[in-house]
Coordinates of C-alpha atoms and ligand atoms in Angstrom, one line a residue:
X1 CA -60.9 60.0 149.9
X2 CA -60.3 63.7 150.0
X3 CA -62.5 65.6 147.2
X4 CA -62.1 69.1 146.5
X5 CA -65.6 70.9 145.0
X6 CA -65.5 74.4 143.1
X7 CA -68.4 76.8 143.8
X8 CA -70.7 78.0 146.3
X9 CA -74.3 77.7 145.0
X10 CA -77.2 75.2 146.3
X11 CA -75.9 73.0 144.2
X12 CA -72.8 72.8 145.7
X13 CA -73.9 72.4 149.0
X14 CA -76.2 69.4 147.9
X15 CA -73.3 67.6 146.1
X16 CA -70.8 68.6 149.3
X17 CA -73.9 67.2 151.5
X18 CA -74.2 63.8 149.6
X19 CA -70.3 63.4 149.3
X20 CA -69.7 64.0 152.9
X21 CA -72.5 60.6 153.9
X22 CA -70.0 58.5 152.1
X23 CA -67.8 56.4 154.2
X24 CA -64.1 57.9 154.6
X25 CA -64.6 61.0 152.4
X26 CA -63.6 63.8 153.6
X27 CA -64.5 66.9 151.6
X28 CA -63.4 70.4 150.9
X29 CA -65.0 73.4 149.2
X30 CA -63.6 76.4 147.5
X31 CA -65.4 79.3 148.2
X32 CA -68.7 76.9 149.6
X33 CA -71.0 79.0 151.9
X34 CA -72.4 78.8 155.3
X35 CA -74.3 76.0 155.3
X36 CA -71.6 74.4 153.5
X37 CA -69.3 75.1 156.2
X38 CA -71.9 72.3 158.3
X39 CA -70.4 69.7 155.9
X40 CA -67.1 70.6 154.5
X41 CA -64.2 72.5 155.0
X42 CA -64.2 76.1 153.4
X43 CA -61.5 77.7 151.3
X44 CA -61.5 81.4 150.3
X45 CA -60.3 80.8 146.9
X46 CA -63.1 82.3 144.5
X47 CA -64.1 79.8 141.5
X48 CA -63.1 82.3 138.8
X49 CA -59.7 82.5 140.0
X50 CA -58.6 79.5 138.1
X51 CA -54.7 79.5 139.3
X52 CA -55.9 80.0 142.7
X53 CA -58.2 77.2 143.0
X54 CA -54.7 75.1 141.4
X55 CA -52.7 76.4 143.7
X56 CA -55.1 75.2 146.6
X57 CA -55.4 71.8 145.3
X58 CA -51.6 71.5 145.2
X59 CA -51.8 72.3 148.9
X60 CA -55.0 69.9 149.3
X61 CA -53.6 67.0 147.2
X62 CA -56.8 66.3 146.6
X63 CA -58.1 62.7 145.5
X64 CA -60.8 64.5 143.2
X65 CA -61.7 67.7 141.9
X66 CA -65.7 68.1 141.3
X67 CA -66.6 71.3 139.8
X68 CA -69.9 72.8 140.3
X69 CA -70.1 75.9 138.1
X70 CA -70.1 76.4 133.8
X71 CA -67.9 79.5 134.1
X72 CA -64.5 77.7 135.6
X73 CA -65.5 74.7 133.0
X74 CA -65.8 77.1 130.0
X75 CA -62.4 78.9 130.6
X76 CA -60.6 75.1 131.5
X77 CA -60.4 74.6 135.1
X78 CA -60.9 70.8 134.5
X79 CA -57.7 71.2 132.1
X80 CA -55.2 73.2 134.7
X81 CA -56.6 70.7 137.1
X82 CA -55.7 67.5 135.1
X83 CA -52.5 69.3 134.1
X84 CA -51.7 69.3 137.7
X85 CA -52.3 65.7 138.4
X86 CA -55.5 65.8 140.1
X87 CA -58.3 63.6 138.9
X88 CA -61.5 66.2 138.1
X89 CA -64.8 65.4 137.3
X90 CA -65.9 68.1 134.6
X91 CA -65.5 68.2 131.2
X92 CA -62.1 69.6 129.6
X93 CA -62.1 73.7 127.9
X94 CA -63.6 71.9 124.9
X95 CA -65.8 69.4 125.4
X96 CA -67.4 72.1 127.8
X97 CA -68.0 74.2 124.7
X98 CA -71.6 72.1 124.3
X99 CA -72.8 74.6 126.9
X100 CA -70.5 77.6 126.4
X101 CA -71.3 77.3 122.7
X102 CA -74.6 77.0 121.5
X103 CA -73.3 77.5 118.1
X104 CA -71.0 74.6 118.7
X105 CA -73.8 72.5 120.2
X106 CA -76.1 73.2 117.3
X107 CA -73.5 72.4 115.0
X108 CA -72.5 69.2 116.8
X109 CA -76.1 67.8 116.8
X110 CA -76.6 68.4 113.3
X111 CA -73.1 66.5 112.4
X112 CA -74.5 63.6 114.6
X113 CA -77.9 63.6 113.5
X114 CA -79.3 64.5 117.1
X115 CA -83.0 65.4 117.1
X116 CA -83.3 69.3 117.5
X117 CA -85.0 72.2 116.3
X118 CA -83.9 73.5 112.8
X119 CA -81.9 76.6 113.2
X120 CA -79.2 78.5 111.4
X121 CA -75.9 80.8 113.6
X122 CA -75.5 84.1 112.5
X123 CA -73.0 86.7 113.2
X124 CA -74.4 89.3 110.8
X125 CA -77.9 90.9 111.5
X126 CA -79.3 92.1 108.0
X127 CA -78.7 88.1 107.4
X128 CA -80.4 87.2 110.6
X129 CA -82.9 89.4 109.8
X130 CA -83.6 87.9 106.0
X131 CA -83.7 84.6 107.9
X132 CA -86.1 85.3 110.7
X133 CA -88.4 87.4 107.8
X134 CA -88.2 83.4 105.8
X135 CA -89.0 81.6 109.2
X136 CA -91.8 83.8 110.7
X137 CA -92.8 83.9 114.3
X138 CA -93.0 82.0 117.0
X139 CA -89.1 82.3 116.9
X140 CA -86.4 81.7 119.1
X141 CA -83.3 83.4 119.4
X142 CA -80.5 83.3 121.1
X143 CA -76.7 84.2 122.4
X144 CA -73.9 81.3 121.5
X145 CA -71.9 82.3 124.3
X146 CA -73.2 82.0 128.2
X147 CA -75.2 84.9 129.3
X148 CA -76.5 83.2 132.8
X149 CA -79.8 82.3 131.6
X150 CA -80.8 85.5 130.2
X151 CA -79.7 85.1 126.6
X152 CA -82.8 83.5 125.1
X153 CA -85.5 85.6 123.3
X154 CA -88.8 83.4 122.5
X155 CA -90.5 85.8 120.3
X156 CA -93.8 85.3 119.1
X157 CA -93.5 88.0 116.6
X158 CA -91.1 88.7 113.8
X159 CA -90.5 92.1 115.2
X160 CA -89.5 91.2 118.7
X161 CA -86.9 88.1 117.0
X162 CA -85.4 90.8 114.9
X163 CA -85.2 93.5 117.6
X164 CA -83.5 90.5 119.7
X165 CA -80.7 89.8 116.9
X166 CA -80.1 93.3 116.6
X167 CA -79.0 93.8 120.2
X168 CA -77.3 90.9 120.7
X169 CA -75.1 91.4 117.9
X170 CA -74.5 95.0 118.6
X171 CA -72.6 93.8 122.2
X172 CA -74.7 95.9 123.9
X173 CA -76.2 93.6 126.3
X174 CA -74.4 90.4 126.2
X175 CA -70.9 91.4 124.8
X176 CA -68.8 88.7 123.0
X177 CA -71.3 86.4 124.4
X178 CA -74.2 87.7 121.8
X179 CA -71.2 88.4 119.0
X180 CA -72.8 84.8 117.3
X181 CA -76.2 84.2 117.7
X182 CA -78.3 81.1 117.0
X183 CA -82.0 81.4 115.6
X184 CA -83.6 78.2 116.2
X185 CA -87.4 76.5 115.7
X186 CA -89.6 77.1 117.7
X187 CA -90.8 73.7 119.2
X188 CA -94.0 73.2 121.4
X189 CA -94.6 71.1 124.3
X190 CA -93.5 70.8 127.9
X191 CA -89.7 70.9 129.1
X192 CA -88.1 68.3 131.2
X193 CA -84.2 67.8 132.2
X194 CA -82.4 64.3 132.5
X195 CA -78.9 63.7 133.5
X196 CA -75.9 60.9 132.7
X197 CA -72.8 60.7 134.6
X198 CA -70.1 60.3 131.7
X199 CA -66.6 58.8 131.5
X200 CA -65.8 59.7 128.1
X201 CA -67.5 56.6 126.5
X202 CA -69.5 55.4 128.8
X203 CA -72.7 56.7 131.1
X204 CA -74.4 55.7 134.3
X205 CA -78.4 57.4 133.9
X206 CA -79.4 59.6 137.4
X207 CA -82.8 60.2 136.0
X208 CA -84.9 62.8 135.1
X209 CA -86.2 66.3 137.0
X210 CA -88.3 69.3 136.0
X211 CA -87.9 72.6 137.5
X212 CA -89.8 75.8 137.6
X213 CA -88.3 78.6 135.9
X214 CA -91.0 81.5 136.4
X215 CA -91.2 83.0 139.4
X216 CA -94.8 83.1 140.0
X217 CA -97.0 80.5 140.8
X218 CA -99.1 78.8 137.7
X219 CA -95.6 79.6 135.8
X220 CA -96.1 83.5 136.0
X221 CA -93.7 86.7 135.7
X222 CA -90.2 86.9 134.7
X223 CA -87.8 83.9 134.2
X224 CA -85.9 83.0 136.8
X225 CA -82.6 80.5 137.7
X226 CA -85.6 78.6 138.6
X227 CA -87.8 78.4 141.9
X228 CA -88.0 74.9 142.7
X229 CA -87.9 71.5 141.4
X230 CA -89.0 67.6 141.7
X231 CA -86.9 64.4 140.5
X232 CA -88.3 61.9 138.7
X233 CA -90.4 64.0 136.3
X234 CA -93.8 63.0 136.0
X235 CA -93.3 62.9 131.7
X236 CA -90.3 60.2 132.3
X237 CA -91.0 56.9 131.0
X238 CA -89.1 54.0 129.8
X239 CA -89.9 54.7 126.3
X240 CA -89.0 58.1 126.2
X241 CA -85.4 57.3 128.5
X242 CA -84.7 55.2 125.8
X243 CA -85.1 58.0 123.0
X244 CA -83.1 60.1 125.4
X245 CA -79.5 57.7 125.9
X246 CA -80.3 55.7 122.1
X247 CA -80.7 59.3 119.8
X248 CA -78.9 61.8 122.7
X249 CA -76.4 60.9 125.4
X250 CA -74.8 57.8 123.0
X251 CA -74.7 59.8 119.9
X252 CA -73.1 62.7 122.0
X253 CA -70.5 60.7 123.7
X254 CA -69.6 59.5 120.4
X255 CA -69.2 62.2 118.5
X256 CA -67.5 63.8 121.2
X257 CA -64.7 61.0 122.0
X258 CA -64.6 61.0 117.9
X259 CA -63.7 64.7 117.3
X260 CA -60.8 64.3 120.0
X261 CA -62.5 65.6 122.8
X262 CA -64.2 63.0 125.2
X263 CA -66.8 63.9 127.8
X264 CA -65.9 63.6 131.3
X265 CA -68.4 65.3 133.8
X266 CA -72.4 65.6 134.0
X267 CA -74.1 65.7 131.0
X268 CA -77.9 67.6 131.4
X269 CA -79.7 67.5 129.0
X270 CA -82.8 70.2 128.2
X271 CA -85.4 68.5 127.0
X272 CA -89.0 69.3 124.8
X273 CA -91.3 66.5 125.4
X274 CA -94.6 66.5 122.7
X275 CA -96.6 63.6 122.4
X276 CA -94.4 61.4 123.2
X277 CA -91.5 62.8 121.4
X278 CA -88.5 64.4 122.9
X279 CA -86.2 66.9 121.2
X280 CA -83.3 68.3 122.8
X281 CA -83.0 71.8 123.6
X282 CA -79.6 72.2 125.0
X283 CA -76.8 70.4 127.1
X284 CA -75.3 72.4 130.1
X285 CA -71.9 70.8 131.2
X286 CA -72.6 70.9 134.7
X287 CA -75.4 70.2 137.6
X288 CA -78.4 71.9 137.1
X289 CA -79.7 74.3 140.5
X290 CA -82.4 73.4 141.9
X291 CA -82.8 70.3 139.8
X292 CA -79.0 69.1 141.8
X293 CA -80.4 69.0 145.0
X294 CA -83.6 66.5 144.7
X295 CA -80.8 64.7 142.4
X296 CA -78.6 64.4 145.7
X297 CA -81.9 63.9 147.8
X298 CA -82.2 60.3 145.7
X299 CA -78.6 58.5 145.4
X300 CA -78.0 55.7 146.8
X301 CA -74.6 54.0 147.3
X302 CA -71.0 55.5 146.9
X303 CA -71.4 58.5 144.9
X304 CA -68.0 60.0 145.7
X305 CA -66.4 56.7 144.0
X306 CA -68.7 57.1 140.7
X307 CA -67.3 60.6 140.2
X308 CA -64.2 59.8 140.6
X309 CA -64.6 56.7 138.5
X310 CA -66.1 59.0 135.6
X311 CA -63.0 61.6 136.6
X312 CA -60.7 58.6 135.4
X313 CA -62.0 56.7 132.5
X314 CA -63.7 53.7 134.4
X315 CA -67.0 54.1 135.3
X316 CA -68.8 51.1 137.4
X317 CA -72.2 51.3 138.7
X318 CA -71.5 52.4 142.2
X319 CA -74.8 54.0 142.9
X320 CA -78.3 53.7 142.7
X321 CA -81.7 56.2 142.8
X322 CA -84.0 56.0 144.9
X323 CA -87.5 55.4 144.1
X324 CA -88.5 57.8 146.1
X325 CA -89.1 61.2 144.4
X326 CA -87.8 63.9 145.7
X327 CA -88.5 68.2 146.2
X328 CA -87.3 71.3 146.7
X329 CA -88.8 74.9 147.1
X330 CA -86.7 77.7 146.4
X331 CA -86.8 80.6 148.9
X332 CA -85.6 83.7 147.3
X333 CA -84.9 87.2 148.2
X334 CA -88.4 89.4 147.7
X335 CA -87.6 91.8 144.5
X336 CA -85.7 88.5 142.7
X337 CA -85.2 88.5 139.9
X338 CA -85.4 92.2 139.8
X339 CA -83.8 94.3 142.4
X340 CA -83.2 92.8 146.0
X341 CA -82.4 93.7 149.4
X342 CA -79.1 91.8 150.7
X343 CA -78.3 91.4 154.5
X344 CA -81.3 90.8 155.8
X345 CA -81.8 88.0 158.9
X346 CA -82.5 84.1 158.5
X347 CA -83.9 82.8 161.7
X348 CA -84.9 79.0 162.6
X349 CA -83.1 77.2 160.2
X350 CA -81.8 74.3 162.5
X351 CA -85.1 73.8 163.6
X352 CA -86.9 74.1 161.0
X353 CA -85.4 71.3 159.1
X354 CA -85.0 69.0 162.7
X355 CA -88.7 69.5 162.8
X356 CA -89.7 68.3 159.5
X357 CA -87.3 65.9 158.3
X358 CA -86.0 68.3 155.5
X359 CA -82.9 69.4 154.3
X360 CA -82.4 72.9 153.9
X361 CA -79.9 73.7 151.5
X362 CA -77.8 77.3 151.0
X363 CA -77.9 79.1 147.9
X364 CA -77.0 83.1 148.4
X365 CA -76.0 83.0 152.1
X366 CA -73.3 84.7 154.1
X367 CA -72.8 84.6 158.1
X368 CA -72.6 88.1 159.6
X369 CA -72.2 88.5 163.5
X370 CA -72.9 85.1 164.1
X371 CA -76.2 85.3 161.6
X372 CA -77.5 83.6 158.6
X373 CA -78.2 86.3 156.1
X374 CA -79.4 86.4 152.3
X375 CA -76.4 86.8 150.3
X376 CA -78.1 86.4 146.6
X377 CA -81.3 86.2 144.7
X378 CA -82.3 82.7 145.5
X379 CA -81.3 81.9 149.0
X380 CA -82.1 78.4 150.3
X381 CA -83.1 75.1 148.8
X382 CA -85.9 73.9 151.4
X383 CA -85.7 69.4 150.4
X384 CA -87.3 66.6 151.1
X385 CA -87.8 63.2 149.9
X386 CA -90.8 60.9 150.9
X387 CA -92.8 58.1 149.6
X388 CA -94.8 60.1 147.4
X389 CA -94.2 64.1 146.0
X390 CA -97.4 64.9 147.6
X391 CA -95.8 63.3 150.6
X392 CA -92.6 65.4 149.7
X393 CA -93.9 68.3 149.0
X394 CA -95.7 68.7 152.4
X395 CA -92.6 68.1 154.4
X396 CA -90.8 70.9 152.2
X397 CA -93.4 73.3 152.9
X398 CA -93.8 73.3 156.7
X399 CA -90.0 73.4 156.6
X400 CA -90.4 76.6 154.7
X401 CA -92.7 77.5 156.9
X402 CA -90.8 77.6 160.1
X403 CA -88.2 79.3 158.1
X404 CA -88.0 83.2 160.0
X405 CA -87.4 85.8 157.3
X406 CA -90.1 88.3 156.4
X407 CA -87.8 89.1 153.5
X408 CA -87.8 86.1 151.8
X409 CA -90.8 84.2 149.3
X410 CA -91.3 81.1 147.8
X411 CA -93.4 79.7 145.0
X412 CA -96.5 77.4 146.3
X413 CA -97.0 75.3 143.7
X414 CA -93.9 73.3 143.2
X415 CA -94.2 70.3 141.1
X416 CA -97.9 71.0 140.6
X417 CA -97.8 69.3 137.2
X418 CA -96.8 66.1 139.0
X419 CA -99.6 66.3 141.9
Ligands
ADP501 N1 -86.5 76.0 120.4 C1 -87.2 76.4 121.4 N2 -88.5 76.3 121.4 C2 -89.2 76.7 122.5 N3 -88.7 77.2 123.6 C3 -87.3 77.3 123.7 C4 -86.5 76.9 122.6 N4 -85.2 77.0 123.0 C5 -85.3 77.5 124.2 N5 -86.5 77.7 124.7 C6 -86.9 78.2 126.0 O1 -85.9 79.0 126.5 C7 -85.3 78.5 127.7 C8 -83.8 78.8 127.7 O2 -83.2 78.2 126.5 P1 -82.0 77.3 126.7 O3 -81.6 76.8 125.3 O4 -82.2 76.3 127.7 O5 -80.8 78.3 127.1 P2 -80.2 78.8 128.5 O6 -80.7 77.8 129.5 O7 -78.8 78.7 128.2 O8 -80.7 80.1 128.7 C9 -85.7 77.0 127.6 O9 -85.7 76.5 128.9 C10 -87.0 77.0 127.0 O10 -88.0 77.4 127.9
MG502 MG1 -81.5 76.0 129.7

C-alpha cells in the first residue's frame, strides 16, 4: 500500500514511523523532515500549498492520503484530495470546522447536548464586555478561529477577560481568527486528551494521553505546544471512557453524519476531568504533538489498513494498544517559546537511541552540510515504551541524555502526575 502523509512535525514522523513497520506499505511524505527521510520518501511540496500537495498525489497515485496538520484540514485538503480520487484520512473543509471553529464547536455541543462549559460567542465587545461583567472572573476567553495555541486567555480577573475581548476583536493580534470570540466557564480540575479513529459513523478508541503544556518543570512559565507527554493517562478509567464515547464521540459522530457532514479522520478530544466527571474542552481534527508519538509508541497490528479503512467508510478493528504505557520528552530549542537560536548542531542521535532502546523522533529539524540541526522551537521527541512509565521514562531520559546539543533543554519531570 502506498500512503502519502502531509506535514513535517513529530507527529508526522511518528505516524510515517508506525506506517512504515506495516507489511508492504510503502510511505511518502510531503514536506517530512530529516529524520523522516530514515522512514519515508520526502517530497518538497509544502502542506499549505493545497494544489501542490494534489498535484503530487496525482503523480504518487497514492492508495491513501493521511494528513497531519489542522491548517490543510481547515482550508479542505481532505476535499481536493477526495475530489481527486484519493482515499484521505482527515475530516472534509467542514466537518474540520470542530477545531477551526470554536464557535461552531460550542454551538454543535450545545445542539447535541454534549457536556461543556456554559459560554456565549460574541463578535461585538461592549456585549462581551456586559457578559463577562454578569459572569465574573475566573473567565475564559477565547479566539473562534485557529491561532496555534495562543488564542486562549484564562483570566482570573474581570479586567484581564475584558482587556482579552478587546484585542481579539480589534484584529490586532489574531486577525479574522479573533473577529468571533467565545467566552466560556471556567471549569476546574485536571486536563486529559483521548482519541477515536472515526469513519463517519463508527469509532475504533486509541486511548487516552496527557501532555505537558508549560515549559517548566512542576507546570511553570509560559504555555507551550507542549513539552512532553505519556499514553495511557493515569485519570483514564473504564467508567470515565465510557462518559467519554456514550455523552462525546457517539453524540459527535451523530450529529455530525446528521447535519450532512460526517467525520472521517482523528477525533481528539480535550478533556476536564473533576471528581470523576469529564467535560469536554475542545476537539482538534487532527493528532495531537507530543501526545501522537507515545500514541504510535503503543499500536499494535495494521495501522496503515485502519486509516484507510476509516478513509473509506468501513472501519474494522485492525489494531490494537498496547498495554504498555508509553513517553516522550520534548527537547526544545533554549529561548522556546520566546525567542530562539536556529542552526545550531545535533550530535549523537544514532547512538543515542541504539543505546537506550528509544526512539527519537524529529520535530523542528533540518540537515545542513551533512548535520542535524534545530530547525524550530521544539526539536525532537526523545520515546520509549516499557513495562511501566517509570520504566519508560528512564529509558527516555538517558536517551536524552546522550543527545549532544548545549543548545537544546528539556523538561525533567514528564509524566510526574502518573509516577
Ligand atoms: N473552560 C475552561 N476552563 C479552564 N481552562 C480552560 C478552559 N478552556 C480552555 N482552558 C485552558 O486553555 C487551554 C487551551 O484551550 P483550548 O480550548 O484547548 O484551545 P487551543 O488548544 O485551541 O488553544 C486548555 O488546554 C486549558 O488548559
Ligand atoms: Mg487545546
Amino acid at each position: 500500500m502506498k500512503v502519502m502523509v502531509i506535514g513535517s512535525g513529530g507527529r508526522e514522523h511518528a505516524l510515517c514511523w508506525r506506517m512504515a513497520q506495516d507489511a508492504g506499505t510503502q510511505v511518502h511524505c510531503a514536506p517530512g523532515n530529516p529524520g523522516i527521510d530514515t522512514v519515508a520518501q520526502c517530497h518538497d511540496v509544502s502542506s499549505d500549498n493545497i494544489a501542490g500537495l494534489v498535484a503530487l498525489a496525482q503523480e504518487l497515485k497514492p492508495d491513501l492520503v493521511v494528513v497531519g496538520p489542522e491548517a490543510p484540514l481547515v482550508v479542505g485538503v481532505a476535499d481536493d484530495m477526495r475530489a481527486a480520487g484519493f482515499p484521505t484520512f482527515g475530516p472534509s473543509k467542514a466537518a474540520a470546522q470542530l477545531e477551526g471553529s470554536k464557535a461552531f464547536l460550542k454551538d454543535f455541543f450545545a445542539r447535541h447536548d454534549i457536556p461543556t462549559g456554559a459560554y456565549k460567542n460574541f463578535t461585538n465587545a461592549d456585549d462581551a464586555c456586559a457578559y463577562i461583567d454578569a459572569m465574573g472572573a475566573p473567565i475564559v476567553v477565547k479566539t473562534s478561529g485557529l491561532a496555534a495555541g495562543k488564542g486562549v486567555t484564562v483570566a482570573t480577573s474581570v479586567e484581564e477577560a475584558k482587556d482579552a475581548a478587546r484585542e481579539m476583536l480589534s484584529g490586532a493580534l489574531f486577525g479574522d481568527a479573533g473577529k468571533e470570540i467565545v467566552i466560556e466557564e471556567f471549569l476546574d480540575g485536571e486536563e486529559i486528551s483521548y482519541f477515536a479513529i472515526c469513519s463517519g459513523t463508527d469509532f475504533i478508541p486509541l486511548g487516552s494521553a496527557q501532555d505537558h503544556k508549560r515549559v517548566g518543570d512542576g507546570d511553570t512559565g509560559p504555555n507551550t505546544g507542549g513539552m512532553g507527554a505519556y499514553s495511557p493517562a493515569r485519570l483514564m478509567t473504564p467508567a470515565l471512557e465510557k462518559q467519554v464515547i456514550d455523552k462525546m464521540i457517539v453524540p459527535t459522530l451523530k450529529g455530525m453524519t446528521a447535519e450532512g457532514h460526517p467525520f472521517h479522520g482523528v477525533l481528539f478530544a480535550g478533556l476536564m476531568v473533576k471528581d470523576g466527571v469529564v467535560k469536554l474542552l475542545e476537539y482538534n481534527v487532527r493528532f495531537g504533538d507530543p501526545e501522537c508519538q507515545t500514541l504510535m509508541m503503543r499500536v499494535q497490528g495494521n495501522f496503515t489498513q485502519m486509516l484507510l479503512d476509516a478513509a473509506n467508510g468501513n472501519l474494522t478493528q485492525s489494531v490494537t494498544m498496547s498495554e504498555n504505557p508509553a513517553l516522550c520528552v520534548v527537547m526544545a530549542a533554549q529561548g522556546y517559546p520566546g525567542t530562539y537560536k536556529k542552526g545550531t548542531v545535533i550530535r549523537n542521535l544514532d547512538e543515542a537511541a541504539s543505546a537506550t532502546g528509544a526512539t527519537i523522533f524529529h520535530a523542528g529539524t533540518k540537515k545542513e552540510s551533512g548535520n542535524i540541526v534545530a530547525n524550530g522551537g521544539r526539536v525532537l521527541g526523545v520515546t520509549a515504551s516499557a513495562a511501566s512509565v517509570k520504566e519508560a521514562r528512564d529509558i527516555a531520559y538517558k536517551a536524552v541524555n546522550k543527545v549532544l546539543w548545549p543548545e537544546g533543554f528539556c523538561r525533567h519531570d514528564i509524566a510526574w502526575r502518573a509516577l
